Amino acid sequence: SQTIHQWPATLVQPVGSPLSLECTVEGTSNPNLYWYRQAAGRGLQLLFYSVGIGQISSEVPQNLSASRPQDRQFILSSKKLLLSDSGFYLCAWRPKEAFFGQGTRLTVV
Amino acid sequence: AQSVAQPEDQVNVAEGNPLTVKCTYSVSGNPYLFWYVQYPNRGLQFLLKYITGDNLVKGSYGFEAEFNKSQTSFHLKKPSALVSDSALYFCAVRPKYSGAGSYQLTFGKGTKLSVIP
Protein backbone atom coordinates (compact mmCIF):
# COMPACT_ATOMS: atom_id res chain seq x y z
CA SER A 1 0.00 0.00 0.00
CA GLN A 2 1.03 3.58 -0.54
CA THR A 3 2.02 5.81 2.35
CA ILE A 4 3.34 9.32 2.65
CA HIS A 5 5.68 10.44 5.39
CA GLN A 6 6.44 13.99 6.39
CA TRP A 7 8.73 15.26 9.14
CA PRO A 8 9.29 16.83 11.52
CA ALA A 9 5.84 17.25 13.04
CA THR A 10 6.70 20.53 14.76
CA LEU A 11 9.56 22.96 14.34
CA VAL A 12 10.48 26.23 16.01
CA GLN A 13 13.13 28.18 14.16
CA PRO A 14 14.60 31.67 14.62
CA VAL A 15 14.24 34.31 11.95
CA GLY A 16 17.06 34.09 9.44
CA SER A 17 17.76 30.40 10.01
CA PRO A 18 17.56 27.80 7.22
CA LEU A 19 14.71 25.33 6.76
CA SER A 20 14.46 21.83 5.39
CA LEU A 21 11.25 19.82 5.46
CA GLU A 22 11.23 16.36 3.97
CA CYS A 23 8.47 14.30 2.44
CA THR A 24 8.75 10.75 1.15
CA VAL A 25 6.27 8.42 -0.49
CA GLU A 26 6.31 4.64 -0.35
CA GLY A 27 4.59 2.07 -2.48
CA THR A 28 4.43 3.96 -5.74
CA SER A 29 6.74 5.25 -8.43
CA ASN A 30 6.91 8.54 -10.27
CA PRO A 31 4.33 10.22 -8.03
CA ASN A 32 3.08 13.76 -8.48
CA LEU A 33 4.09 15.51 -5.27
CA TYR A 34 2.87 18.79 -3.78
CA TRP A 35 3.72 21.22 -1.00
CA TYR A 36 0.88 23.25 0.51
CA ARG A 37 0.84 25.83 3.26
CA GLN A 38 -2.12 26.32 5.51
CA ALA A 39 -2.26 29.60 7.41
CA ALA A 40 -4.48 30.30 10.41
CA GLY A 41 -5.99 26.82 10.30
CA ARG A 42 -7.90 27.44 7.10
CA GLY A 43 -7.39 27.49 3.37
CA LEU A 44 -4.59 25.66 1.61
CA GLN A 45 -2.17 27.49 -0.64
CA LEU A 46 -0.30 25.45 -3.23
CA LEU A 47 3.40 26.30 -3.03
CA PHE A 48 5.15 23.83 -5.32
CA TYR A 49 4.45 20.72 -7.31
CA SER A 50 6.70 18.20 -8.98
CA VAL A 51 5.93 15.63 -11.65
CA GLY A 52 9.38 14.02 -11.62
CA ILE A 53 12.98 14.14 -10.45
CA GLY A 54 14.40 17.63 -10.78
CA GLN A 55 11.08 19.04 -12.05
CA ILE A 56 9.67 21.76 -9.84
CA SER A 57 6.86 24.20 -10.55
CA SER A 58 6.36 27.16 -8.26
CA GLU A 59 2.90 28.54 -7.78
CA VAL A 60 3.66 31.45 -5.48
CA PRO A 61 6.91 33.47 -5.50
CA GLN A 62 8.26 33.68 -1.98
CA ASN A 63 11.07 32.91 0.37
CA LEU A 64 10.85 29.15 -0.13
CA SER A 65 12.19 26.65 -2.64
CA ALA A 66 11.62 22.98 -3.35
CA SER A 67 13.69 20.15 -4.72
CA ARG A 68 13.03 16.62 -5.95
CA PRO A 69 16.37 14.80 -5.59
CA GLN A 70 14.84 11.31 -5.80
CA ASP A 71 11.69 9.88 -7.31
CA ARG A 72 9.86 9.59 -4.01
CA GLN A 73 11.44 12.45 -2.09
CA PHE A 74 10.28 16.05 -2.05
CA ILE A 75 12.03 18.70 0.03
CA LEU A 76 10.90 22.19 1.02
CA SER A 77 13.69 24.61 1.89
CA SER A 78 14.53 28.14 2.81
CA LYS A 79 17.90 29.81 3.18
CA LYS A 80 16.63 32.45 5.62
CA LEU A 81 13.27 32.14 7.33
CA LEU A 82 10.96 35.09 7.80
CA LEU A 83 8.29 35.51 10.46
CA SER A 84 5.68 35.26 7.71
CA ASP A 85 6.87 31.74 6.88
CA SER A 86 5.15 30.44 10.01
CA GLY A 87 2.32 28.06 9.24
CA PHE A 88 1.27 24.48 8.79
CA TYR A 89 3.00 22.81 5.84
CA LEU A 90 1.50 19.81 4.14
CA CYS A 91 3.02 17.45 1.62
CA ALA A 92 0.67 15.57 -0.68
CA TRP A 93 0.88 12.78 -3.20
CA ARG A 94 -1.75 12.85 -5.88
CA PRO A 95 -2.89 10.21 -8.27
CA LYS A 96 -6.45 11.55 -8.67
CA GLU A 97 -7.34 12.44 -5.10
CA ALA A 98 -4.64 13.77 -2.82
CA PHE A 99 -3.12 11.87 0.08
CA PHE A 100 -1.56 14.12 2.66
CA GLY A 101 1.26 13.76 5.10
CA GLN A 102 0.63 14.58 8.73
CA GLY A 103 1.90 18.11 8.35
CA THR A 104 4.64 20.22 9.94
CA ARG A 105 3.78 23.06 12.27
CA LEU A 106 6.49 25.67 11.67
CA THR A 107 6.82 28.58 14.06
CA VAL A 108 9.38 31.22 13.19
CA VAL A 109 10.37 33.28 16.23
CA ALA B 1 -9.31 29.70 -13.53
CA GLN B 2 -11.00 27.18 -11.30
CA SER B 3 -12.36 28.05 -7.88
CA VAL B 4 -14.21 26.58 -4.93
CA ALA B 5 -16.54 28.39 -2.57
CA GLN B 6 -17.52 27.17 0.86
CA PRO B 7 -19.96 29.88 1.89
CA GLU B 8 -20.10 28.97 5.58
CA ASP B 9 -17.08 29.47 7.83
CA GLN B 10 -18.79 27.46 10.55
CA VAL B 11 -21.70 25.05 10.78
CA ASN B 12 -23.21 24.05 14.12
CA VAL B 13 -25.48 21.04 14.38
CA ALA B 14 -26.91 19.03 17.26
CA GLU B 15 -25.77 15.44 17.65
CA GLY B 16 -28.13 13.09 15.86
CA ASN B 17 -29.39 15.74 13.45
CA PRO B 18 -28.59 15.69 9.75
CA LEU B 19 -25.71 17.88 8.61
CA THR B 20 -24.90 19.65 5.37
CA VAL B 21 -21.66 21.42 4.47
CA LYS B 22 -22.01 23.45 1.29
CA CYS B 23 -19.63 23.68 -1.65
CA THR B 24 -19.93 25.29 -5.06
CA TYR B 25 -17.28 25.23 -7.75
CA SER B 26 -16.18 26.71 -11.02
CA VAL B 27 -14.00 24.79 -13.48
CA SER B 28 -13.54 24.42 -17.22
CA GLY B 29 -15.17 21.29 -18.51
CA ASN B 30 -16.21 18.38 -16.35
CA PRO B 31 -14.93 18.33 -12.77
CA TYR B 32 -13.36 15.92 -10.39
CA LEU B 33 -14.69 16.87 -6.95
CA PHE B 34 -13.40 15.90 -3.52
CA TRP B 35 -14.11 16.30 0.17
CA TYR B 36 -11.44 16.15 2.87
CA VAL B 37 -11.58 16.33 6.65
CA GLN B 38 -8.89 17.78 8.90
CA TYR B 39 -8.57 17.26 12.64
CA PRO B 40 -6.46 19.73 14.69
CA ASN B 41 -2.76 19.68 13.81
CA ARG B 42 -3.20 16.83 11.38
CA GLY B 43 -3.00 16.40 7.64
CA LEU B 44 -6.12 16.27 5.50
CA GLN B 45 -7.89 12.95 5.17
CA PHE B 46 -9.71 12.00 2.00
CA LEU B 47 -13.47 11.43 2.51
CA LEU B 48 -14.97 10.93 -0.91
CA LYS B 49 -14.78 11.91 -4.57
CA TYR B 50 -16.98 12.38 -7.59
CA ILE B 51 -15.42 11.34 -10.87
CA THR B 52 -18.34 10.22 -13.01
CA GLY B 53 -21.55 8.24 -12.79
CA ASP B 54 -24.08 8.39 -9.97
CA ASN B 55 -24.54 11.92 -8.66
CA LEU B 56 -24.77 10.66 -5.07
CA VAL B 57 -21.36 9.59 -3.82
CA LYS B 58 -20.87 7.66 -0.59
CA GLY B 59 -17.65 7.97 1.37
CA SER B 60 -15.97 7.27 4.66
CA TYR B 61 -17.58 7.55 8.12
CA GLY B 62 -21.13 7.65 6.76
CA PHE B 63 -20.64 10.82 4.73
CA GLU B 64 -22.08 11.31 1.28
CA ALA B 65 -22.13 14.13 -1.24
CA GLU B 66 -24.41 15.04 -4.08
CA PHE B 67 -23.07 16.37 -7.37
CA ASN B 68 -25.42 18.86 -8.99
CA LYS B 69 -24.11 19.95 -12.37
CA SER B 70 -26.76 22.61 -13.03
CA GLN B 71 -26.08 24.29 -9.69
CA THR B 72 -22.33 23.53 -9.80
CA SER B 73 -22.56 22.25 -6.26
CA PHE B 74 -21.15 19.32 -4.33
CA HIS B 75 -22.63 19.52 -0.83
CA LEU B 76 -21.42 17.14 1.87
CA LYS B 77 -24.11 15.43 3.94
CA LYS B 78 -24.58 12.99 6.75
CA PRO B 79 -27.96 11.74 8.01
CA SER B 80 -27.03 11.74 11.71
CA ALA B 81 -24.14 13.81 13.08
CA LEU B 82 -21.74 12.56 15.72
CA VAL B 83 -19.69 14.66 18.13
CA SER B 84 -16.61 13.00 16.64
CA ASP B 85 -17.51 14.54 13.26
CA SER B 86 -16.43 17.94 14.61
CA ALA B 87 -13.54 19.02 12.39
CA LEU B 88 -12.56 21.24 9.49
CA TYR B 89 -13.94 20.18 6.10
CA PHE B 90 -12.49 21.10 2.73
CA CYS B 91 -14.02 20.82 -0.70
CA ALA B 92 -11.68 20.61 -3.69
CA VAL B 93 -11.97 20.58 -7.49
CA ARG B 94 -9.76 19.86 -10.48
CA PRO B 95 -10.57 19.65 -14.15
CA LYS B 96 -11.08 16.20 -15.61
CA TYR B 97 -9.06 17.01 -18.71
CA SER B 98 -5.49 15.78 -18.38
CA GLY B 99 -3.77 18.90 -19.50
CA ALA B 100 -1.38 21.10 -17.60
CA GLY B 101 -4.27 22.50 -15.60
CA SER B 102 -5.10 19.08 -14.25
CA TYR B 103 -2.28 19.52 -11.78
CA GLN B 104 -4.23 22.24 -10.07
CA LEU B 105 -6.31 20.82 -7.23
CA THR B 106 -8.04 23.89 -5.84
CA PHE B 107 -9.33 23.83 -2.28
CA GLY B 108 -12.06 25.85 -0.64
CA LYS B 109 -11.26 27.82 2.50
CA GLY B 110 -12.76 25.21 4.75
CA THR B 111 -15.84 24.95 6.94
CA LYS B 112 -15.58 24.26 10.63
CA LEU B 113 -18.20 21.77 11.70
CA SER B 114 -19.17 21.68 15.36
CA VAL B 115 -21.49 18.92 16.53
CA ILE B 116 -23.07 19.81 19.84
CA PRO B 117 -23.84 16.99 22.28
CSV table of C-alpha atoms in Angstrom, one decimal:
chain,number,residue,atom,x,y,z
A,1,SER,CA,0.0,0.0,0.0
A,2,GLN,CA,1.0,3.6,-0.5
A,3,THR,CA,2.0,5.8,2.4
A,4,ILE,CA,3.3,9.3,2.7
A,5,HIS,CA,5.7,10.4,5.4
A,6,GLN,CA,6.4,14.0,6.4
A,7,TRP,CA,8.7,15.3,9.1
A,8,PRO,CA,9.3,16.8,11.5
A,9,ALA,CA,5.8,17.3,13.0
A,10,THR,CA,6.7,20.5,14.8
A,11,LEU,CA,9.6,23.0,14.3
A,12,VAL,CA,10.5,26.2,16.0
A,13,GLN,CA,13.1,28.2,14.2
A,14,PRO,CA,14.6,31.7,14.6
A,15,VAL,CA,14.2,34.3,12.0
A,16,GLY,CA,17.1,34.1,9.4
A,17,SER,CA,17.8,30.4,10.0
A,18,PRO,CA,17.6,27.8,7.2
A,19,LEU,CA,14.7,25.3,6.8
A,20,SER,CA,14.5,21.8,5.4
A,21,LEU,CA,11.2,19.8,5.5
A,22,GLU,CA,11.2,16.4,4.0
A,23,CYS,CA,8.5,14.3,2.4
A,24,THR,CA,8.7,10.7,1.1
A,25,VAL,CA,6.3,8.4,-0.5
A,26,GLU,CA,6.3,4.6,-0.3
A,27,GLY,CA,4.6,2.1,-2.5
A,28,THR,CA,4.4,4.0,-5.7
A,29,SER,CA,6.7,5.3,-8.4
A,30,ASN,CA,6.9,8.5,-10.3
A,31,PRO,CA,4.3,10.2,-8.0
A,32,ASN,CA,3.1,13.8,-8.5
A,33,LEU,CA,4.1,15.5,-5.3
A,34,TYR,CA,2.9,18.8,-3.8
A,35,TRP,CA,3.7,21.2,-1.0
A,36,TYR,CA,0.9,23.3,0.5
A,37,ARG,CA,0.8,25.8,3.3
A,38,GLN,CA,-2.1,26.3,5.5
A,39,ALA,CA,-2.3,29.6,7.4
A,40,ALA,CA,-4.5,30.3,10.4
A,41,GLY,CA,-6.0,26.8,10.3
A,42,ARG,CA,-7.9,27.4,7.1
A,43,GLY,CA,-7.4,27.5,3.4
A,44,LEU,CA,-4.6,25.7,1.6
A,45,GLN,CA,-2.2,27.5,-0.6
A,46,LEU,CA,-0.3,25.5,-3.2
A,47,LEU,CA,3.4,26.3,-3.0
A,48,PHE,CA,5.1,23.8,-5.3
A,49,TYR,CA,4.5,20.7,-7.3
A,50,SER,CA,6.7,18.2,-9.0
A,51,VAL,CA,5.9,15.6,-11.7
A,52,GLY,CA,9.4,14.0,-11.6
A,53,ILE,CA,13.0,14.1,-10.5
A,54,GLY,CA,14.4,17.6,-10.8
A,55,GLN,CA,11.1,19.0,-12.1
A,56,ILE,CA,9.7,21.8,-9.8
A,57,SER,CA,6.9,24.2,-10.5
A,58,SER,CA,6.4,27.2,-8.3
A,59,GLU,CA,2.9,28.5,-7.8
A,60,VAL,CA,3.7,31.4,-5.5
A,61,PRO,CA,6.9,33.5,-5.5
A,62,GLN,CA,8.3,33.7,-2.0
A,63,ASN,CA,11.1,32.9,0.4
A,64,LEU,CA,10.8,29.2,-0.1
A,65,SER,CA,12.2,26.6,-2.6
A,66,ALA,CA,11.6,23.0,-3.3
A,67,SER,CA,13.7,20.1,-4.7
A,68,ARG,CA,13.0,16.6,-5.9
A,69,PRO,CA,16.4,14.8,-5.6
A,70,GLN,CA,14.8,11.3,-5.8
A,71,ASP,CA,11.7,9.9,-7.3
A,72,ARG,CA,9.9,9.6,-4.0
A,73,GLN,CA,11.4,12.4,-2.1
A,74,PHE,CA,10.3,16.0,-2.1
A,75,ILE,CA,12.0,18.7,0.0
A,76,LEU,CA,10.9,22.2,1.0
A,77,SER,CA,13.7,24.6,1.9
A,78,SER,CA,14.5,28.1,2.8
A,79,LYS,CA,17.9,29.8,3.2
A,80,LYS,CA,16.6,32.5,5.6
A,81,LEU,CA,13.3,32.1,7.3
A,82,LEU,CA,11.0,35.1,7.8
A,83,LEU,CA,8.3,35.5,10.5
A,84,SER,CA,5.7,35.3,7.7
A,85,ASP,CA,6.9,31.7,6.9
A,86,SER,CA,5.1,30.4,10.0
A,87,GLY,CA,2.3,28.1,9.2
A,88,PHE,CA,1.3,24.5,8.8
A,89,TYR,CA,3.0,22.8,5.8
A,90,LEU,CA,1.5,19.8,4.1
A,91,CYS,CA,3.0,17.5,1.6
A,92,ALA,CA,0.7,15.6,-0.7
A,93,TRP,CA,0.9,12.8,-3.2
A,94,ARG,CA,-1.7,12.9,-5.9
A,95,PRO,CA,-2.9,10.2,-8.3
A,96,LYS,CA,-6.4,11.6,-8.7
A,97,GLU,CA,-7.3,12.4,-5.1
A,98,ALA,CA,-4.6,13.8,-2.8
A,99,PHE,CA,-3.1,11.9,0.1
A,100,PHE,CA,-1.6,14.1,2.7
A,101,GLY,CA,1.3,13.8,5.1
A,102,GLN,CA,0.6,14.6,8.7
A,103,GLY,CA,1.9,18.1,8.4
A,104,THR,CA,4.6,20.2,9.9
A,105,ARG,CA,3.8,23.1,12.3
A,106,LEU,CA,6.5,25.7,11.7
A,107,THR,CA,6.8,28.6,14.1
A,108,VAL,CA,9.4,31.2,13.2
A,109,VAL,CA,10.4,33.3,16.2
B,1,ALA,CA,-9.3,29.7,-13.5
B,2,GLN,CA,-11.0,27.2,-11.3
B,3,SER,CA,-12.4,28.0,-7.9
B,4,VAL,CA,-14.2,26.6,-4.9
B,5,ALA,CA,-16.5,28.4,-2.6
B,6,GLN,CA,-17.5,27.2,0.9
B,7,PRO,CA,-20.0,29.9,1.9
B,8,GLU,CA,-20.1,29.0,5.6
B,9,ASP,CA,-17.1,29.5,7.8
B,10,GLN,CA,-18.8,27.5,10.5
B,11,VAL,CA,-21.7,25.1,10.8
B,12,ASN,CA,-23.2,24.1,14.1
B,13,VAL,CA,-25.5,21.0,14.4
B,14,ALA,CA,-26.9,19.0,17.3
B,15,GLU,CA,-25.8,15.4,17.7
B,16,GLY,CA,-28.1,13.1,15.9
B,17,ASN,CA,-29.4,15.7,13.5
B,18,PRO,CA,-28.6,15.7,9.8
B,19,LEU,CA,-25.7,17.9,8.6
B,20,THR,CA,-24.9,19.7,5.4
B,21,VAL,CA,-21.7,21.4,4.5
B,22,LYS,CA,-22.0,23.4,1.3
B,23,CYS,CA,-19.6,23.7,-1.6
B,24,THR,CA,-19.9,25.3,-5.1
B,25,TYR,CA,-17.3,25.2,-7.7
B,26,SER,CA,-16.2,26.7,-11.0
B,27,VAL,CA,-14.0,24.8,-13.5
B,28,SER,CA,-13.5,24.4,-17.2
B,29,GLY,CA,-15.2,21.3,-18.5
B,30,ASN,CA,-16.2,18.4,-16.3
B,31,PRO,CA,-14.9,18.3,-12.8
B,32,TYR,CA,-13.4,15.9,-10.4
B,33,LEU,CA,-14.7,16.9,-6.9
B,34,PHE,CA,-13.4,15.9,-3.5
B,35,TRP,CA,-14.1,16.3,0.2
B,36,TYR,CA,-11.4,16.1,2.9
B,37,VAL,CA,-11.6,16.3,6.7
B,38,GLN,CA,-8.9,17.8,8.9
B,39,TYR,CA,-8.6,17.3,12.6
B,40,PRO,CA,-6.5,19.7,14.7
B,41,ASN,CA,-2.8,19.7,13.8
B,42,ARG,CA,-3.2,16.8,11.4
B,43,GLY,CA,-3.0,16.4,7.6
B,44,LEU,CA,-6.1,16.3,5.5
B,45,GLN,CA,-7.9,12.9,5.2
B,46,PHE,CA,-9.7,12.0,2.0
B,47,LEU,CA,-13.5,11.4,2.5
B,48,LEU,CA,-15.0,10.9,-0.9
B,49,LYS,CA,-14.8,11.9,-4.6
B,50,TYR,CA,-17.0,12.4,-7.6
B,51,ILE,CA,-15.4,11.3,-10.9
B,52,THR,CA,-18.3,10.2,-13.0
B,53,GLY,CA,-21.6,8.2,-12.8
B,54,ASP,CA,-24.1,8.4,-10.0
B,55,ASN,CA,-24.5,11.9,-8.7
B,56,LEU,CA,-24.8,10.7,-5.1
B,57,VAL,CA,-21.4,9.6,-3.8
B,58,LYS,CA,-20.9,7.7,-0.6
B,59,GLY,CA,-17.7,8.0,1.4
B,60,SER,CA,-16.0,7.3,4.7
B,61,TYR,CA,-17.6,7.6,8.1
B,62,GLY,CA,-21.1,7.7,6.8
B,63,PHE,CA,-20.6,10.8,4.7
B,64,GLU,CA,-22.1,11.3,1.3
B,65,ALA,CA,-22.1,14.1,-1.2
B,66,GLU,CA,-24.4,15.0,-4.1
B,67,PHE,CA,-23.1,16.4,-7.4
B,68,ASN,CA,-25.4,18.9,-9.0
B,69,LYS,CA,-24.1,20.0,-12.4
B,70,SER,CA,-26.8,22.6,-13.0
B,71,GLN,CA,-26.1,24.3,-9.7
B,72,THR,CA,-22.3,23.5,-9.8
B,73,SER,CA,-22.6,22.3,-6.3
B,74,PHE,CA,-21.1,19.3,-4.3
B,75,HIS,CA,-22.6,19.5,-0.8
B,76,LEU,CA,-21.4,17.1,1.9
B,77,LYS,CA,-24.1,15.4,3.9
B,78,LYS,CA,-24.6,13.0,6.8
B,79,PRO,CA,-28.0,11.7,8.0
B,80,SER,CA,-27.0,11.7,11.7
B,81,ALA,CA,-24.1,13.8,13.1
B,82,LEU,CA,-21.7,12.6,15.7
B,83,VAL,CA,-19.7,14.7,18.1
B,84,SER,CA,-16.6,13.0,16.6
B,85,ASP,CA,-17.5,14.5,13.3
B,86,SER,CA,-16.4,17.9,14.6
B,87,ALA,CA,-13.5,19.0,12.4
B,88,LEU,CA,-12.6,21.2,9.5
B,89,TYR,CA,-13.9,20.2,6.1
B,90,PHE,CA,-12.5,21.1,2.7
B,91,CYS,CA,-14.0,20.8,-0.7
B,92,ALA,CA,-11.7,20.6,-3.7
B,93,VAL,CA,-12.0,20.6,-7.5
B,94,ARG,CA,-9.8,19.9,-10.5
B,95,PRO,CA,-10.6,19.7,-14.2
B,96,LYS,CA,-11.1,16.2,-15.6
B,97,TYR,CA,-9.1,17.0,-18.7
B,98,SER,CA,-5.5,15.8,-18.4
B,99,GLY,CA,-3.8,18.9,-19.5
B,100,ALA,CA,-1.4,21.1,-17.6
B,101,GLY,CA,-4.3,22.5,-15.6
B,102,SER,CA,-5.1,19.1,-14.2
B,103,TYR,CA,-2.3,19.5,-11.8
B,104,GLN,CA,-4.2,22.2,-10.1
B,105,LEU,CA,-6.3,20.8,-7.2
B,106,THR,CA,-8.0,23.9,-5.8
B,107,PHE,CA,-9.3,23.8,-2.3
B,108,GLY,CA,-12.1,25.8,-0.6
B,109,LYS,CA,-11.3,27.8,2.5
B,110,GLY,CA,-12.8,25.2,4.8
B,111,THR,CA,-15.8,25.0,6.9
B,112,LYS,CA,-15.6,24.3,10.6
B,113,LEU,CA,-18.2,21.8,11.7
B,114,SER,CA,-19.2,21.7,15.4
B,115,VAL,CA,-21.5,18.9,16.5
B,116,ILE,CA,-23.1,19.8,19.8
B,117,PRO,CA,-23.8,17.0,22.3
